[in-house]
PDB file of C-alpha atoms and ligand atoms in Angstrom:
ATOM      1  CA  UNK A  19       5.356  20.492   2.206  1.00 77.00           C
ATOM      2  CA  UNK A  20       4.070  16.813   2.456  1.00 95.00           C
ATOM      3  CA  UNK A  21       6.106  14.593   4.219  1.00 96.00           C
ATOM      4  CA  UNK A  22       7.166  11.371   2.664  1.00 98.00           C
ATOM      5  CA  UNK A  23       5.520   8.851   4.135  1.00 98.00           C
ATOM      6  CA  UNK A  24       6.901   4.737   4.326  1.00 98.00           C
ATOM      7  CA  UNK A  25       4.206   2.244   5.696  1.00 98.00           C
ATOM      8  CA  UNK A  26       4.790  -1.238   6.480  1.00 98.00           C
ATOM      9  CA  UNK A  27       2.352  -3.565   5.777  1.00 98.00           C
ATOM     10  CA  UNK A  28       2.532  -6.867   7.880  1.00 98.00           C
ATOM     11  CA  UNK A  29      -0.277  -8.758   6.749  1.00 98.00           C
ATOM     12  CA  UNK A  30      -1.012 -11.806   8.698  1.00 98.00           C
ATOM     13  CA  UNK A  31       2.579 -12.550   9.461  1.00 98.00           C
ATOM     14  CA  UNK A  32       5.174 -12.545  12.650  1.00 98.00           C
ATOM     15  CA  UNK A  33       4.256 -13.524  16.431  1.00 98.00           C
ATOM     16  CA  UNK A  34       4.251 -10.883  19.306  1.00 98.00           C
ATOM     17  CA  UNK A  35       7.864 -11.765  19.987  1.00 98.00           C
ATOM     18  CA  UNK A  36       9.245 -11.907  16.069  1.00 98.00           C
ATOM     19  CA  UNK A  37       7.930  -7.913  16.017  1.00 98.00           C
ATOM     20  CA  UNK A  38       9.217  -7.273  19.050  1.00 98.00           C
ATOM     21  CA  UNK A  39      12.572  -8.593  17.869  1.00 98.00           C
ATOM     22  CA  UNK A  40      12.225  -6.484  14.912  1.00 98.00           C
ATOM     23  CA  UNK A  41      11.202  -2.817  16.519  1.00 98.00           C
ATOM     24  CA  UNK A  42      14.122  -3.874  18.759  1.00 98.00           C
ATOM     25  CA  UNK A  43      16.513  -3.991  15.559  1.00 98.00           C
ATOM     26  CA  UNK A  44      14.916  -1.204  13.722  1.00 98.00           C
ATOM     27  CA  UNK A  45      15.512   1.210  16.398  1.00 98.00           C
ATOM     28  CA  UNK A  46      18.715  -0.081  16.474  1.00 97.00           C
ATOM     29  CA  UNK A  47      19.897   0.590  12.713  1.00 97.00           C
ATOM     30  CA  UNK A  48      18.088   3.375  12.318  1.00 97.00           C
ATOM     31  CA  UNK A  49      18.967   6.068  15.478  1.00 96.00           C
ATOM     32  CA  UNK A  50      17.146   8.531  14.056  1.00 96.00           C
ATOM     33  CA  UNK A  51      13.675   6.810  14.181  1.00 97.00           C
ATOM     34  CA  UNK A  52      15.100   5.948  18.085  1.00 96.00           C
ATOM     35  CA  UNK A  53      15.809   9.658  19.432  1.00 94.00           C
ATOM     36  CA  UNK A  54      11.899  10.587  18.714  1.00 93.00           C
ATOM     37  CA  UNK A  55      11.656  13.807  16.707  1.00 88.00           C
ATOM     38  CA  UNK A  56      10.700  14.446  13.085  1.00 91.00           C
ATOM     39  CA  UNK A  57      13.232  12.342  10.863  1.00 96.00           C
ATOM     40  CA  UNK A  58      12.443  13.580   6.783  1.00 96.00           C
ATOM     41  CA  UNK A  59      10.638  10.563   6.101  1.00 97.00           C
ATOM     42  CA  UNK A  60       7.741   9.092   8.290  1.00 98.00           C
ATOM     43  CA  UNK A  61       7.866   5.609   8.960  1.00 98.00           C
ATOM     44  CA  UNK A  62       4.803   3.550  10.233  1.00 98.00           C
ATOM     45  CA  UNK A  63       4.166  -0.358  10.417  1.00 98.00           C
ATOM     46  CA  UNK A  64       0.957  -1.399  10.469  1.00 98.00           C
ATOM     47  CA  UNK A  65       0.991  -5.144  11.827  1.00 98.00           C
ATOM     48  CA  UNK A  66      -1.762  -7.859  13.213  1.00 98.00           C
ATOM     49  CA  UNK A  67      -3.904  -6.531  15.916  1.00 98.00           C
ATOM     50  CA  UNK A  68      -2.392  -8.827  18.572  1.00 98.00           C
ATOM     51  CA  UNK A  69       1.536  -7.200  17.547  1.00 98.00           C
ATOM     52  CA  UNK A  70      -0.186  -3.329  18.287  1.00 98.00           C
ATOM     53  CA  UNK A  71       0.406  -3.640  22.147  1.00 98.00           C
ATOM     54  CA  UNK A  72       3.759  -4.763  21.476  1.00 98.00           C
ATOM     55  CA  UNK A  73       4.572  -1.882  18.661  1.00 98.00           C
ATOM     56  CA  UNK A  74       2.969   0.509  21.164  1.00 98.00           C
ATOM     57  CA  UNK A  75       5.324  -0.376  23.887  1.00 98.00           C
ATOM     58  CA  UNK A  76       8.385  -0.708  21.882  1.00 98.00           C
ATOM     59  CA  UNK A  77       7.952   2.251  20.243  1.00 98.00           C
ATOM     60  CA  UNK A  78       7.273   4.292  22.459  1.00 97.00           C
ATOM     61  CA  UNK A  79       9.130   7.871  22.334  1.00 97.00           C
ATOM     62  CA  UNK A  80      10.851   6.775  19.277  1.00 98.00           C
ATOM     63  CA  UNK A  81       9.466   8.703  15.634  1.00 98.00           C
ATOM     64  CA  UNK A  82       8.257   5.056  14.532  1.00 98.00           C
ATOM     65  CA  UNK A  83       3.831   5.190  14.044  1.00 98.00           C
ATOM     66  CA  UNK A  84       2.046   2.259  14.267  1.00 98.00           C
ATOM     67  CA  UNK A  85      -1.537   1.268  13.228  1.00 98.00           C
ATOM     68  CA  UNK A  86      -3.992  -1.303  12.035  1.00 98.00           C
ATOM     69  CA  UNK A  87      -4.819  -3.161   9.163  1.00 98.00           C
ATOM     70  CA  UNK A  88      -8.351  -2.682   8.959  1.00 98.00           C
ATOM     71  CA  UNK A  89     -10.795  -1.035  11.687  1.00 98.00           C
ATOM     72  CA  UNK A  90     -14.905  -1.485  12.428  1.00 98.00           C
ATOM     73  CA  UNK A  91     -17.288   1.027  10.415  1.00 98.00           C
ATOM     74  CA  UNK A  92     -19.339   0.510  13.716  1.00 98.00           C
ATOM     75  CA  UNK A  93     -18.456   2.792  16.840  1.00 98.00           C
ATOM     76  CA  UNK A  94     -19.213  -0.682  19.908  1.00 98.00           C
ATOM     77  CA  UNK A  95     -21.123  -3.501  20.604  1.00 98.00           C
ATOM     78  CA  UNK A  96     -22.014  -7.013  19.252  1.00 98.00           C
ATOM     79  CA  UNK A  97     -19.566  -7.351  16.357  1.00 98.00           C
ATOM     80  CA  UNK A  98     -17.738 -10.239  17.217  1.00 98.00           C
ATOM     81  CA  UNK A  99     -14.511 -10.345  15.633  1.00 97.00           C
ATOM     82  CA  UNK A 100     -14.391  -6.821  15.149  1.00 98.00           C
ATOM     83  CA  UNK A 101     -11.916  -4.053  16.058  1.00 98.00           C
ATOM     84  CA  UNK A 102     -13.402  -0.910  17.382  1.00 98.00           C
ATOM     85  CA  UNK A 103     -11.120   2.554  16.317  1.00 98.00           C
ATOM     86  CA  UNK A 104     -11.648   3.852  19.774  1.00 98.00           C
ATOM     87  CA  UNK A 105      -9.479   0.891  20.262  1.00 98.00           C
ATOM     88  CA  UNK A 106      -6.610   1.751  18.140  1.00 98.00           C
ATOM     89  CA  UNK A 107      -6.629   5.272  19.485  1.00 98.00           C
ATOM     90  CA  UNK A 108      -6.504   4.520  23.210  1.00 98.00           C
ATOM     91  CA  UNK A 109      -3.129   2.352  22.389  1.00 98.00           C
ATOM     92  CA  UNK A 110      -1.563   5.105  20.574  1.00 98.00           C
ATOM     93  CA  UNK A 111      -2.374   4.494  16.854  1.00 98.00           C
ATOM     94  CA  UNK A 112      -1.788   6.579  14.303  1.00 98.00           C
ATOM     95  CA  UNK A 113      -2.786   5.220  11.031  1.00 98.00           C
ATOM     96  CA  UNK A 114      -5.464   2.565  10.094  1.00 98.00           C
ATOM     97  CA  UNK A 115      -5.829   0.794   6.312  1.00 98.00           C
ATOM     98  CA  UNK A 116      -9.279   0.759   4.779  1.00 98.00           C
ATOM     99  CA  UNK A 117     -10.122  -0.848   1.561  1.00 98.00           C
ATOM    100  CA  UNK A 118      -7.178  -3.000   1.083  1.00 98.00           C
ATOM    101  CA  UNK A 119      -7.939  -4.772  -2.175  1.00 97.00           C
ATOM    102  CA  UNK A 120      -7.497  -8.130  -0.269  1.00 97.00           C
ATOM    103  CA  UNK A 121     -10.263  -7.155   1.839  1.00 98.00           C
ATOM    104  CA  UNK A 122     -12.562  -6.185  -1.223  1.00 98.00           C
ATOM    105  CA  UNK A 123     -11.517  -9.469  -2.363  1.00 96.00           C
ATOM    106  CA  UNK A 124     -11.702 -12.282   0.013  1.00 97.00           C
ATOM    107  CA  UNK A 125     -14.328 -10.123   2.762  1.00 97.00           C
ATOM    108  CA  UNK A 126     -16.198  -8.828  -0.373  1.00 98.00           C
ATOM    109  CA  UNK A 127     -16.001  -4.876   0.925  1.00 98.00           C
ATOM    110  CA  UNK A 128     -17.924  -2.387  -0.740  1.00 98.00           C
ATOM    111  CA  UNK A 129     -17.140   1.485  -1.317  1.00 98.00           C
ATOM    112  CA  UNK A 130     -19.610   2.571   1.190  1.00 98.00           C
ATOM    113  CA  UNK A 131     -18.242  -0.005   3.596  1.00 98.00           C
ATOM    114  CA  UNK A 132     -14.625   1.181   3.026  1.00 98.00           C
ATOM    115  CA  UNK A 133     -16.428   4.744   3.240  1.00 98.00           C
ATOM    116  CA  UNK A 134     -17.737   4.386   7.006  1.00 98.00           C
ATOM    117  CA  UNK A 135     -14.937   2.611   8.092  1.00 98.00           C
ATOM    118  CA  UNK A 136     -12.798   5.504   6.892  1.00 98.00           C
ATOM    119  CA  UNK A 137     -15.228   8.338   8.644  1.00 98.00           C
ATOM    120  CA  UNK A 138     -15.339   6.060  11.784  1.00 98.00           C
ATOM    121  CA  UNK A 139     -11.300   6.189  11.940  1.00 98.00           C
ATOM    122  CA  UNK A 140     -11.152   9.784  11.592  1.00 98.00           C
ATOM    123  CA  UNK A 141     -13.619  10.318  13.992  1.00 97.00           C
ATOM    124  CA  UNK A 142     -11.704   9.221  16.263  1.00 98.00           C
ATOM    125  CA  UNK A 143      -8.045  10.311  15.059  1.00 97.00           C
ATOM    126  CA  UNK A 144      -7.278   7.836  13.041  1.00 98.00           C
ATOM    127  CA  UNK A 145      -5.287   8.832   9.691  1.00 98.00           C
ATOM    128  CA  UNK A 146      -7.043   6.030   7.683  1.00 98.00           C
ATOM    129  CA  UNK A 147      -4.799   5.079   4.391  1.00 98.00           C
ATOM    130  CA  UNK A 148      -7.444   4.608   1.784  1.00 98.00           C
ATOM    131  CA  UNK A 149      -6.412   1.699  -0.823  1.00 98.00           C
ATOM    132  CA  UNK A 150      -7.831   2.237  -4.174  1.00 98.00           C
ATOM    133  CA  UNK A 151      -6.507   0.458  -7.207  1.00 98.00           C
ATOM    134  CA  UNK A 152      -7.683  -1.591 -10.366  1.00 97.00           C
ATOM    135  CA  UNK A 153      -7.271  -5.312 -11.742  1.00 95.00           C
ATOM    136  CA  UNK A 154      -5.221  -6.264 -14.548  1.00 93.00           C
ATOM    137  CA  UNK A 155      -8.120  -6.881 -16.867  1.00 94.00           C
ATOM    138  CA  UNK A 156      -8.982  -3.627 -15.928  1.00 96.00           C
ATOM    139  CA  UNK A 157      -5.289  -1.715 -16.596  1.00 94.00           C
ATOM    140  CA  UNK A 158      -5.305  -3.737 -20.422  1.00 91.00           C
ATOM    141  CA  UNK A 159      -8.584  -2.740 -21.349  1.00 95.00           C
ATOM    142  CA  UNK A 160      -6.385   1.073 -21.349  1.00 95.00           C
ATOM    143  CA  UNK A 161      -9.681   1.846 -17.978  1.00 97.00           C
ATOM    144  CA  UNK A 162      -7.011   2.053 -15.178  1.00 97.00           C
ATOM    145  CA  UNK A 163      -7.664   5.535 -14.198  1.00 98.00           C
ATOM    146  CA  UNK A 164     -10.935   5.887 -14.746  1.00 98.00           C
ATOM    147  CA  UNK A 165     -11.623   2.595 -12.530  1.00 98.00           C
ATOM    148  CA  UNK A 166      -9.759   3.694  -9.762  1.00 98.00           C
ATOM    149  CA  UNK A 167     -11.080   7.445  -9.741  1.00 98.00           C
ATOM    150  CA  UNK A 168     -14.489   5.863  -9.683  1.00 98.00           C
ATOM    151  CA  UNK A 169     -13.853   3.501  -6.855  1.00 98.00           C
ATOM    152  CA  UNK A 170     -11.924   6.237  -5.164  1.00 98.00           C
ATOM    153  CA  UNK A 171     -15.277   8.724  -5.282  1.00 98.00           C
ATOM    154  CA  UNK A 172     -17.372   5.085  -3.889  1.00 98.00           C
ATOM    155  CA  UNK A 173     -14.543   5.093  -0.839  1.00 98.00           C
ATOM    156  CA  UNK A 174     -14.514   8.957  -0.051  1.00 98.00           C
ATOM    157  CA  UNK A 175     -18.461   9.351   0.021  1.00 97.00           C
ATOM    158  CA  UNK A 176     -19.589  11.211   2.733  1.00 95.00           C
ATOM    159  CA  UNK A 177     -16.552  11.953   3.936  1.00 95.00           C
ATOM    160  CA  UNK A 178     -15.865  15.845   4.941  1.00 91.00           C
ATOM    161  CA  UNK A 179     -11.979  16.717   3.938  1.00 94.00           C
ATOM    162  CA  UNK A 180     -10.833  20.246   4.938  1.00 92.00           C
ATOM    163  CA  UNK A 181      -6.848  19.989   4.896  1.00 96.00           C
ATOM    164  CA  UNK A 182      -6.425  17.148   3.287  1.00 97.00           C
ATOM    165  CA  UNK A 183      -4.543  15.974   5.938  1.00 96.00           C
ATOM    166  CA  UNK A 184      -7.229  13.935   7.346  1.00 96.00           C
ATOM    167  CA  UNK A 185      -6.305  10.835   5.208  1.00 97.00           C
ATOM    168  CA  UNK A 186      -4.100   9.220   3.033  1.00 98.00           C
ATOM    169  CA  UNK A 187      -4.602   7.425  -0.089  1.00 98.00           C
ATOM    170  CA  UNK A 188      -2.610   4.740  -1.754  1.00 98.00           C
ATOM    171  CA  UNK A 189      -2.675   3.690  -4.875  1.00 98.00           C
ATOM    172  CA  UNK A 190      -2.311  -0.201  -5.106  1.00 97.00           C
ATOM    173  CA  UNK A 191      -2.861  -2.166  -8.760  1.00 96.00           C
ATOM    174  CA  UNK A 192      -4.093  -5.495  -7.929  1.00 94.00           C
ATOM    175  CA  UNK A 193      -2.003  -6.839 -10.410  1.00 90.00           C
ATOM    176  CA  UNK A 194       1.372  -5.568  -8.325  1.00 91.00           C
ATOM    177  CA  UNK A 195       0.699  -6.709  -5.037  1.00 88.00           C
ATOM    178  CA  UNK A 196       2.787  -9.617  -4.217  1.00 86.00           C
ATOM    179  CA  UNK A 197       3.843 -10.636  -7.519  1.00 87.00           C
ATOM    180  CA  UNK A 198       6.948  -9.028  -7.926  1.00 84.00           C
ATOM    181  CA  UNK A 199       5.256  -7.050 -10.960  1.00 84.00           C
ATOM    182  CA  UNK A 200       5.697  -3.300 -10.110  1.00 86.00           C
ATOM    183  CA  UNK A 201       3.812  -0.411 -11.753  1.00 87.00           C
ATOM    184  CA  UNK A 202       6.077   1.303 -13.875  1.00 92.00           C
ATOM    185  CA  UNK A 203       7.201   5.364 -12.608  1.00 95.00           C
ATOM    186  CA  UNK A 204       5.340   6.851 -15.038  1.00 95.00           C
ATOM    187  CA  UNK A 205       2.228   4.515 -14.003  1.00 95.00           C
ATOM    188  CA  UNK A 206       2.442   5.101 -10.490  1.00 96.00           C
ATOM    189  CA  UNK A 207       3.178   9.322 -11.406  1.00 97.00           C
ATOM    190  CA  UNK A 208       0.356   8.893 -13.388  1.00 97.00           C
ATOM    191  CA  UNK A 209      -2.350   7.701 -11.134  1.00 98.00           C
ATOM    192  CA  UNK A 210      -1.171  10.086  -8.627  1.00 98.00           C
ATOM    193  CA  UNK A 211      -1.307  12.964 -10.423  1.00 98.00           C
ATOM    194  CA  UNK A 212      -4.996  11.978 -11.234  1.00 98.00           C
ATOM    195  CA  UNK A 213      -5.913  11.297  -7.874  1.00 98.00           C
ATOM    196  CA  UNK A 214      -4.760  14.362  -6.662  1.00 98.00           C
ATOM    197  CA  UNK A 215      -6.554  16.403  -9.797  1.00 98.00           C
ATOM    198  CA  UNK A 216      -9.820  14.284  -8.418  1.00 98.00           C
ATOM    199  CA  UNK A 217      -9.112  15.469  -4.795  1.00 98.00           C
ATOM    200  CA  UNK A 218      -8.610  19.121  -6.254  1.00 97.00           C
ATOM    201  CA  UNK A 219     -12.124  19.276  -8.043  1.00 97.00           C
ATOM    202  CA  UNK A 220     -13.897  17.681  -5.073  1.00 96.00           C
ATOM    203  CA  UNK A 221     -12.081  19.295  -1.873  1.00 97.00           C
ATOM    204  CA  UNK A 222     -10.282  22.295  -3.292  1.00 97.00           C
ATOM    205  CA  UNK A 223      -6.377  23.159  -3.633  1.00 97.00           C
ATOM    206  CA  UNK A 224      -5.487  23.230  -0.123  1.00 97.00           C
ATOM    207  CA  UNK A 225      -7.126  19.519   0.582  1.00 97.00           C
ATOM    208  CA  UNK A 226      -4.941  18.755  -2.983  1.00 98.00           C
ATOM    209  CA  UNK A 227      -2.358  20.165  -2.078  1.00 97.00           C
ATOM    210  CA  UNK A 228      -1.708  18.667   1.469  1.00 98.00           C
ATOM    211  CA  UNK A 229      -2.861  15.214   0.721  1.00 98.00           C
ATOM    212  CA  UNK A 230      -0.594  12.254   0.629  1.00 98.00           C
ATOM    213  CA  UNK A 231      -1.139   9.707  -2.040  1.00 98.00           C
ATOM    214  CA  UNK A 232       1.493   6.199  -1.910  1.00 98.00           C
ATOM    215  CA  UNK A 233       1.943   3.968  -4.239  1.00 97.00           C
ATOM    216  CA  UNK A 234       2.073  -0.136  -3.126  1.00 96.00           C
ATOM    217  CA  UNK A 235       2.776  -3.184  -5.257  1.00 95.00           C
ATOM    218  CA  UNK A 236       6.073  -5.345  -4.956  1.00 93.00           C
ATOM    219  CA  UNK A 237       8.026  -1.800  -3.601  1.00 95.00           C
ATOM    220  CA  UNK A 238      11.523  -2.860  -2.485  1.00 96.00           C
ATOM    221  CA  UNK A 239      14.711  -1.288  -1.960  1.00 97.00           C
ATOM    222  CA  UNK A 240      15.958  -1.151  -5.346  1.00 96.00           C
ATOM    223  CA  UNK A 241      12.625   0.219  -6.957  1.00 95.00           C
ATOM    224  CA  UNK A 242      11.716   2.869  -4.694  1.00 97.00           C
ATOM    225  CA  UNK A 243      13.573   6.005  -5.461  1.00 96.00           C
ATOM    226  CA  UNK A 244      12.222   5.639  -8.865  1.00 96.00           C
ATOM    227  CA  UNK A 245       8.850   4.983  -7.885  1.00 95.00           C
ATOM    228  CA  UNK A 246       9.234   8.092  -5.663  1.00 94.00           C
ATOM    229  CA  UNK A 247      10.667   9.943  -8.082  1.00 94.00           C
ATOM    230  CA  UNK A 248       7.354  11.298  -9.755  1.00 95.00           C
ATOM    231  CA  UNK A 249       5.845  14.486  -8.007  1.00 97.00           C
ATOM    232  CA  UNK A 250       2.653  13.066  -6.786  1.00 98.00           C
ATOM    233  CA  UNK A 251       4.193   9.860  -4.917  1.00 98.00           C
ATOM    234  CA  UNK A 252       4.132  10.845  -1.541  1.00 98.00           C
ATOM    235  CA  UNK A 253       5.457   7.467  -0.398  1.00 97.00           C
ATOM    236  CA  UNK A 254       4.716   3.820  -0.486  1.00 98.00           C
ATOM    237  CA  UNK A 255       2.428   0.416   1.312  1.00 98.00           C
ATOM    238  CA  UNK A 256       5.085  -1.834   1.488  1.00 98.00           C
ATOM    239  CA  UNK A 257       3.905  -5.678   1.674  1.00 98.00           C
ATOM    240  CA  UNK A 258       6.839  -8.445   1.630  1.00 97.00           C
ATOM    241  CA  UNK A 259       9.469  -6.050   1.950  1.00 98.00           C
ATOM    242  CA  UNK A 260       8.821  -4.368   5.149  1.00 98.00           C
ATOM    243  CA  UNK A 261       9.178  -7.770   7.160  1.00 98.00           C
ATOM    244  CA  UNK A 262      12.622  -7.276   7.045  1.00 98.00           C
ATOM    245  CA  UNK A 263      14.352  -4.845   9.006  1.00 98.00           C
ATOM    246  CA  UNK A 264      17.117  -4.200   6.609  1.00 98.00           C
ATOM    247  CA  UNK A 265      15.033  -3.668   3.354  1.00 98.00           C
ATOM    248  CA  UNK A 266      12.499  -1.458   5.178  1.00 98.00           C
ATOM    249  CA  UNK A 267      15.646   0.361   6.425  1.00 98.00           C
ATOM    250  CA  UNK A 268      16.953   0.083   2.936  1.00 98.00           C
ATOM    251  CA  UNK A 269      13.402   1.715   1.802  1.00 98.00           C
ATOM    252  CA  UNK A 270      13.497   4.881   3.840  1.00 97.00           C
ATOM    253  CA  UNK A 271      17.066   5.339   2.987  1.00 96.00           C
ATOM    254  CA  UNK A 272      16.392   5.433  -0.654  1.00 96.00           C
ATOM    255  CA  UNK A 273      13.200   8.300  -0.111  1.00 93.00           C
TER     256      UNK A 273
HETATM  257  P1  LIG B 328       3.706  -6.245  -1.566  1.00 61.91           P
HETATM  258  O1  LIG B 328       4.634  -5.118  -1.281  1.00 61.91           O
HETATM  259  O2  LIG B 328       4.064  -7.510  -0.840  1.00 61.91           O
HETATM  260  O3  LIG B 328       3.463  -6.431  -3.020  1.00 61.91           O
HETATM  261  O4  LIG B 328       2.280  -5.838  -0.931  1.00 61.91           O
HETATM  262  C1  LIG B 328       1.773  -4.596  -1.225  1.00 61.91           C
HETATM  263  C2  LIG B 328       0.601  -4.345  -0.361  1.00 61.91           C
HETATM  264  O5  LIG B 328      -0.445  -4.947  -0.524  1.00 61.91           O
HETATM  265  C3  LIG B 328       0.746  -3.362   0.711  1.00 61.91           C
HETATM  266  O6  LIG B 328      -0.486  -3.060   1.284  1.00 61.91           O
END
């Protein structure tokens, strides 16, 4: 059985003390997340590098993953400004974005870019979550799921998947992140179910089977049990509405 997964996605926002305040509060409201163990729904936040020393210590022993927003295709060296994965691993990371459509936006990132960053994360135990999703140009001229399939194959190549487990993939429509638009439940079921067809031809039923595929774009409390609702939504990349404690709380509640 996958496990429902709930990411947080930070952005560029809060100082080391505004996310310590809010671990602090988390773990407060939600006990379960506190006492460690394996609550039903997985929760992760995935905040600036400079807030992952302070997630690692503040989380620590509770059920509560933490991980990057992006990660170096390159293992170490001269790449100033760059974050190595053997980095994220040695504080305790679990989980690493790749491909996040602002970074194929504003940093211009390729598929093979998004590709090697993915295999370097892995290498080093890194779930990467894979964004893959298509403009709204794109969704009206009826190409949605071709687009995305297509960029999807770009982001995966090379890329050895066994059990599927390995990596996560969210599906995230340009056109729903951050503008209160939301893909509709039958979109977001939709795309899934295609992506996970894709990952069925290419990697077999057990890689299909086990993989987790989330949905991001304008999530919030009151949309997400209907966005979860469809068979193939495995979860959601929360944006805005993960900066506050209570509607992230809100969010896991209603998976
Ligand atoms: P919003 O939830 O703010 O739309 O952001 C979605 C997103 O980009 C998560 O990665």
């Amino acid at each position: 059985m996958r496990k429902p997964l709930l990411a947080g996605n930070w952005k560029m926002n809060k100082t080391p003390s505004e996310a310590r305040r809010w671990f602090a509060e988390f773990l407060e409201a939600n006990p379960v997340y506190a006492a460690g163990g394996e609550p039903a729904v997985e929760a992760a936040i995935l905040p600036s590098f400079p807030l992952i020393p302070v997630a690692a210590e503040q989380l620590a022993g509770s059920a509560v993953r933490f991980g990057g927003q992006d990660v170096s295709a390159h293992e170490w060296g001269a790449f100033t400004g760059e974050v190595a994965a053997a980095q994220l691993a040695d504080l305790g990371a679990s989980y690493v974005i790749v491909g996040h459509s602002e970074r194929r936006a504003y940093w211009n990132e390729s598929d093979e870019l998004v590709a090697a960053k993915a295999a370097r994360a892995i290498e080093h135990g890194l779930t990467p979550i894979l964004c893959v999703g298509e403009k709204l140009e794109v969704r009206e001229a009826g190409r949605a799921v071709s687009f995305t399939l297509a960029q999807l194959e770009g982001s995966l190549s090379g890329l050895e998947i066994a059990s599927g487990e390995e990596l996560v993939i969210a599906y995230e429509p340009v056109w729903a992140i951050g503008t209160g638009k939301t893909a509709s439940a039958a979109d977001a079921e939709e795309m899934a179910a295609a992506i996970r067809n894709f990952i069925r031809e290419r990697y077999g039923e057990r890689a299909a089977a086990n993989i987790r595929i989330l949905y991001g774009g304008s999530m919030k409390p009151a949309n997400t049990a209907d966005i979860m609702a469809g068979p193939n939504v495995d979860g959601g990349l929360v944006g805005g509405a993960s900066l506050e404690v209570e509607s992230f709380s809100q969010m896991i509640a209603a998976v």
